Every structure is written in structure tokens, then in C-alpha cells.
CSV table of C-alpha atoms in Angstrom, one decimal:
chain,number,residue,atom,x,y,z
A,1,UNK,CA,0.0,-0.1,0.0
A,2,UNK,CA,1.2,3.4,-1.0
A,3,UNK,CA,1.3,5.5,2.2
A,4,UNK,CA,3.0,8.5,3.8
A,5,UNK,CA,3.1,9.0,7.5
A,6,UNK,CA,4.1,12.6,9.1
A,7,UNK,CA,5.6,12.6,12.9
A,8,UNK,CA,7.3,15.0,14.9
A,9,UNK,CA,4.9,18.0,15.6
A,10,UNK,CA,4.0,19.4,18.7
A,11,UNK,CA,3.7,22.2,20.7
A,12,UNK,CA,6.9,24.8,20.7
A,13,UNK,CA,7.3,28.4,22.2
A,14,UNK,CA,7.7,31.5,19.4
A,15,UNK,CA,11.6,31.4,18.3
A,16,UNK,CA,11.6,27.5,18.6
A,17,UNK,CA,12.4,24.8,16.7
A,18,UNK,CA,11.0,21.4,15.2
A,19,UNK,CA,11.9,18.9,12.7
A,20,UNK,CA,9.1,17.0,10.8
A,21,UNK,CA,9.4,13.8,9.2
A,22,UNK,CA,7.8,11.7,6.5
A,23,UNK,CA,8.0,7.9,5.8
A,24,UNK,CA,7.1,6.9,2.7
A,25,UNK,CA,6.2,2.9,2.1
A,26,UNK,CA,4.8,1.4,-1.0
A,27,UNK,CA,6.7,3.1,-3.8
A,28,UNK,CA,9.7,4.2,-5.0
A,29,UNK,CA,10.7,7.1,-2.9
A,30,UNK,CA,13.5,7.9,-4.7
A,31,UNK,CA,11.6,8.5,-8.0
A,32,UNK,CA,9.2,11.2,-7.0
A,33,UNK,CA,9.3,14.7,-5.8
A,34,UNK,CA,8.0,15.5,-2.5
A,35,UNK,CA,6.1,18.2,-0.9
A,36,UNK,CA,5.1,19.8,2.2
A,37,UNK,CA,1.7,21.6,2.6
A,38,UNK,CA,0.0,23.0,5.7
A,39,UNK,CA,-3.0,23.8,6.7
A,40,UNK,CA,-3.9,26.4,9.6
A,41,UNK,CA,-7.1,25.7,11.7
A,42,UNK,CA,-10.1,26.4,9.8
A,43,UNK,CA,-8.0,27.5,7.0
A,44,UNK,CA,-7.2,26.5,3.6
A,45,UNK,CA,-4.1,24.4,2.2
A,46,UNK,CA,-0.6,26.5,1.6
A,47,UNK,CA,2.2,25.2,-0.1
A,48,UNK,CA,5.2,25.3,2.1
A,49,UNK,CA,8.0,23.6,0.6
A,50,UNK,CA,9.0,21.1,-2.6
A,51,UNK,CA,12.2,18.8,-3.3
A,52,UNK,CA,12.7,17.1,-6.6
A,53,UNK,CA,13.7,13.6,-6.5
A,54,UNK,CA,17.7,13.9,-5.7
A,55,UNK,CA,17.7,16.8,-4.2
A,56,UNK,CA,18.8,18.9,-7.1
A,57,UNK,CA,16.2,21.2,-7.0
A,58,UNK,CA,14.4,22.8,-3.9
A,59,UNK,CA,11.7,25.5,-3.6
A,60,UNK,CA,10.0,27.5,-0.5
A,61,UNK,CA,7.1,29.6,0.0
A,62,UNK,CA,8.0,33.2,0.6
A,63,UNK,CA,6.3,32.8,4.1
A,64,UNK,CA,9.0,30.1,5.6
A,65,UNK,CA,12.3,31.0,3.3
A,66,UNK,CA,15.0,31.6,5.4
A,67,UNK,CA,13.4,29.6,8.2
A,68,UNK,CA,12.5,26.0,7.3
A,69,UNK,CA,14.7,23.7,5.6
A,70,UNK,CA,13.5,20.5,3.3
A,71,UNK,CA,15.3,17.9,3.1
A,72,UNK,CA,15.3,14.0,2.3
A,73,UNK,CA,17.2,10.6,2.6
A,74,UNK,CA,16.2,8.5,-0.4
A,75,UNK,CA,18.1,5.6,1.4
A,76,UNK,CA,15.6,6.1,4.6
A,77,UNK,CA,12.9,6.6,2.3
A,78,UNK,CA,12.1,9.7,4.1
A,79,UNK,CA,11.3,13.0,3.5
A,80,UNK,CA,12.0,16.0,6.5
A,81,UNK,CA,11.4,19.4,7.3
A,82,UNK,CA,13.4,21.4,9.8
A,83,UNK,CA,11.3,24.4,11.1
A,84,UNK,CA,13.5,27.1,13.0
A,85,UNK,CA,12.3,30.4,14.3
A,86,UNK,CA,8.9,29.4,14.7
A,87,UNK,CA,6.2,32.0,14.9
A,88,UNK,CA,2.5,32.0,15.7
A,89,UNK,CA,1.5,32.1,12.5
A,90,UNK,CA,3.0,28.7,11.8
A,91,UNK,CA,0.4,26.8,13.6
A,92,UNK,CA,-0.8,24.4,11.2
A,93,UNK,CA,-1.2,20.6,10.3
A,94,UNK,CA,1.5,19.6,8.2
A,95,UNK,CA,1.0,17.4,5.3
A,96,UNK,CA,3.6,15.6,3.1
A,97,UNK,CA,2.3,14.9,-0.2
A,98,UNK,CA,4.1,13.2,-3.4
A,99,UNK,CA,4.3,14.9,-6.8
A,100,UNK,CA,2.5,13.2,-9.3
A,101,UNK,CA,5.6,12.9,-12.0
A,102,UNK,CA,5.3,16.5,-12.6
A,103,UNK,CA,2.3,17.7,-11.8
A,104,UNK,CA,-0.4,17.5,-8.9
A,105,UNK,CA,0.0,15.8,-5.3
A,106,UNK,CA,-1.5,12.6,-5.6
A,107,UNK,CA,-0.6,10.9,-2.3
A,108,UNK,CA,-0.8,12.7,1.2
A,109,UNK,CA,-0.3,11.7,4.9
A,110,UNK,CA,-2.6,12.0,7.4
A,111,UNK,CA,-0.6,15.2,8.4
A,112,UNK,CA,0.7,16.2,11.8
A,113,UNK,CA,0.1,19.1,14.1
A,114,UNK,CA,2.2,21.9,14.8
A,115,UNK,CA,1.3,24.8,17.6
A,116,UNK,CA,3.5,27.6,18.2
A,117,UNK,CA,2.5,29.2,21.3
A,118,UNK,CA,3.8,30.9,24.7
B,1,UNK,CA,3.0,34.8,-7.3
B,2,UNK,CA,0.0,33.0,-9.3
B,3,UNK,CA,-3.3,33.8,-7.1
B,4,UNK,CA,-6.0,31.2,-7.3
B,5,UNK,CA,-9.7,32.5,-6.7
B,6,UNK,CA,-12.5,30.2,-6.0
B,7,UNK,CA,-16.2,30.7,-6.5
B,8,UNK,CA,-18.8,30.2,-4.3
B,9,UNK,CA,-17.1,30.1,-1.1
B,10,UNK,CA,-19.9,27.9,0.2
B,11,UNK,CA,-22.4,26.1,-2.2
B,12,UNK,CA,-25.6,24.7,-1.1
B,13,UNK,CA,-26.9,21.9,-3.2
B,14,UNK,CA,-29.5,19.0,-2.6
B,15,UNK,CA,-28.4,15.3,-2.9
B,16,UNK,CA,-28.8,14.2,-6.7
B,17,UNK,CA,-28.4,17.9,-8.0
B,18,UNK,CA,-25.5,19.1,-10.1
B,19,UNK,CA,-22.8,21.1,-8.2
B,20,UNK,CA,-20.5,23.3,-9.9
B,21,UNK,CA,-17.4,25.1,-8.8
B,22,UNK,CA,-15.3,27.9,-10.5
B,23,UNK,CA,-11.6,28.6,-9.8
B,24,UNK,CA,-9.8,31.3,-11.8
B,25,UNK,CA,-6.2,32.1,-12.0
B,26,UNK,CA,-4.6,35.4,-11.9
B,27,UNK,CA,-2.8,34.6,-15.0
B,28,UNK,CA,-2.4,31.3,-17.6
B,29,UNK,CA,-1.9,28.4,-15.9
B,30,UNK,CA,-2.3,26.5,-19.4
B,31,UNK,CA,-4.1,23.1,-18.1
B,32,UNK,CA,-1.7,22.8,-15.1
B,33,UNK,CA,-4.5,22.7,-12.8
B,34,UNK,CA,-5.5,20.2,-10.2
B,35,UNK,CA,-8.7,19.9,-8.0
B,36,UNK,CA,-8.9,18.1,-4.4
B,37,UNK,CA,-11.4,16.9,-2.0
B,38,UNK,CA,-11.2,17.5,1.8
B,39,UNK,CA,-13.6,16.1,4.6
B,40,UNK,CA,-13.1,17.2,7.9
B,41,UNK,CA,-10.2,15.6,9.8
B,42,UNK,CA,-9.2,14.1,6.4
B,43,UNK,CA,-6.2,14.9,4.2
B,44,UNK,CA,-6.9,16.0,0.8
B,45,UNK,CA,-7.6,13.7,-2.2
B,46,UNK,CA,-6.8,14.2,-5.6
B,47,UNK,CA,-9.8,14.1,-7.9
B,48,UNK,CA,-8.6,16.0,-11.4
B,49,UNK,CA,-5.2,16.9,-12.7
B,50,UNK,CA,-4.3,18.2,-16.1
B,51,UNK,CA,-7.6,20.3,-15.8
B,52,UNK,CA,-9.7,17.2,-16.9
B,53,UNK,CA,-8.3,14.2,-16.0
B,54,UNK,CA,-9.7,12.0,-13.2
B,55,UNK,CA,-7.3,10.7,-10.6
B,56,UNK,CA,-7.2,6.9,-10.5
B,57,UNK,CA,-10.3,5.3,-8.5
B,58,UNK,CA,-12.4,8.8,-8.8
B,59,UNK,CA,-16.1,8.3,-10.2
B,60,UNK,CA,-17.0,9.5,-13.7
B,61,UNK,CA,-19.4,12.0,-11.6
B,62,UNK,CA,-16.5,14.2,-11.2
B,63,UNK,CA,-15.4,15.9,-14.4
B,64,UNK,CA,-13.2,19.0,-15.0
B,65,UNK,CA,-12.5,21.4,-17.8
B,66,UNK,CA,-11.2,24.6,-18.7
B,67,UNK,CA,-7.4,25.9,-19.5
B,68,UNK,CA,-5.7,29.2,-19.3
B,69,UNK,CA,-7.5,31.3,-16.3
B,70,UNK,CA,-10.8,29.6,-16.0
B,71,UNK,CA,-11.8,26.3,-14.9
B,72,UNK,CA,-14.7,24.0,-13.6
B,73,UNK,CA,-15.2,21.2,-11.4
B,74,UNK,CA,-18.8,19.5,-11.9
B,75,UNK,CA,-20.3,16.9,-9.9
B,76,UNK,CA,-23.1,15.7,-12.3
B,77,UNK,CA,-25.5,13.9,-8.9
B,78,UNK,CA,-24.1,14.8,-5.4
B,79,UNK,CA,-23.8,12.1,-3.5
B,80,UNK,CA,-23.8,12.0,0.6
B,81,UNK,CA,-20.0,11.4,0.5
B,82,UNK,CA,-19.4,14.2,-1.8
B,83,UNK,CA,-20.4,17.1,0.9
B,84,UNK,CA,-16.6,18.5,1.6
B,85,UNK,CA,-14.5,21.3,0.9
B,86,UNK,CA,-12.9,21.4,-2.9
B,87,UNK,CA,-9.6,23.3,-3.4
B,88,UNK,CA,-8.1,23.9,-6.9
B,89,UNK,CA,-4.4,24.1,-7.6
B,90,UNK,CA,-1.9,25.6,-10.1
B,91,UNK,CA,1.5,23.7,-10.8
B,92,UNK,CA,2.3,25.7,-14.0
B,93,UNK,CA,4.7,28.1,-11.8
B,94,UNK,CA,5.4,26.8,-8.2
B,95,UNK,CA,2.4,25.6,-6.6
B,96,UNK,CA,-0.5,27.6,-5.3
B,97,UNK,CA,-4.0,26.6,-3.9
B,98,UNK,CA,-7.3,28.4,-4.3
B,99,UNK,CA,-9.1,29.3,-0.8
B,100,UNK,CA,-11.6,26.5,-1.1
B,101,UNK,CA,-15.5,26.0,-1.9
B,102,UNK,CA,-17.5,24.3,0.7
B,103,UNK,CA,-20.2,22.2,-0.9
B,104,UNK,CA,-23.0,21.9,2.1
B,105,UNK,CA,-26.3,19.9,2.2
B,106,UNK,CA,-29.2,22.5,1.3
């Protein structure tokens, strides 16, 4: 079964850091670009970051550029999001999602909640 | 940044009726447009990609059309499981989502 499972969410104080992980199974992880998408409570979807299959190309939304770092380990079938200098507005459910060869996001994890609050 | 605008924000439809959702891009995205369905407490689910191609396992009552800046998602006969929030997404120039359309029971 094709599956993505996120972990690492939690409660963190403003200015703090958190590292999210996404474990992939059921497909050849190293062949796909991957993404992080977030959703603030009661709000819509916001694309956060993308990484190509070999990590050659990396993209960030302006809202997180300079604070978040996306990475992957193809040997471990895992995607990561290092989040630093967290702000209250980063509070959201964070989803990892697979890019369907060059276009839409076809597989999504169940999400992990990140709460930034003092 | 390409801005995606969805309308209406909320659509009230009776079961069995047709629902038509719109999505407009601030500049042309060609056919690089996807639609997602999200139910409460669940992750989004890909319905349509390439503006009009149904994803694997998506029922034929879901159809997408349009190109350039104007797109439509049509649900031909709403079933109880179709009441949800629908998002469009462009992937022509990076990735942006619309704000969503909630389809609720009338």
C-alpha cells in the first residue's frame, strides 16, 4: 500500500525549532519529488516547500524562506522539514505529499499538528 | 505569484443535484490545474489533474474542464459522501491553492 506517515509535530514556543519527518512506503521514494503543505486551523491549504527526487531542486514559499529547510534521505525513504524561528502563524497541520510525475500531489499523509504558542 | 480564486465560497446543493465550482487564475496556467476534495479531519484527496483527467479511483460523476485562467469542477449528481471542501491548485509556476469551496447539504 502506498503510504506517507508524518511525525514530529507538537507544541513549541515562539522562536523555537521543530523537525518534521515523513516516512514513505509502498512506492519507489527516490523517483518522486516531494512536498510539504500546511493548513492553519479552519483555513485553506498553503504550499510550503518542494524537493526534487535527487534533492537537486528545492523551493520554498516566501512565508517560510530562510526559516525552514526541506531535505530527504532516499536510503531511508524519508522526507524532513526543519523548522526554525517558529512563529504563531506557523501553527497548522503539516502534510507531506508526493508529486505525481511533474504535476499534481497524488498521495498525502494524514498530517501532523504543529502548535506555536507561549 | 499566481493567485487562485474560487467561487462561490459555499455552495448549498441537494443530494442528486449538479454542483458547479469555479476556479480562476490571475494569469494563464495552461492546463496545469488540479482539484482536491477534503473532508473534515482528513487529508486532501486528488480528484482531477491536467484540468480534466480524473485521478485513479475517482468516480465518473466528477469532471473538470477549462484551460488558461478559467476552470470548472462539476459533480453531476451529488452523493452524500461528496459534501466536503474542494480546492483547486495550479502547478504551472510553483504551486498555489485556491481558498476552497465548501459544498454543503441544502
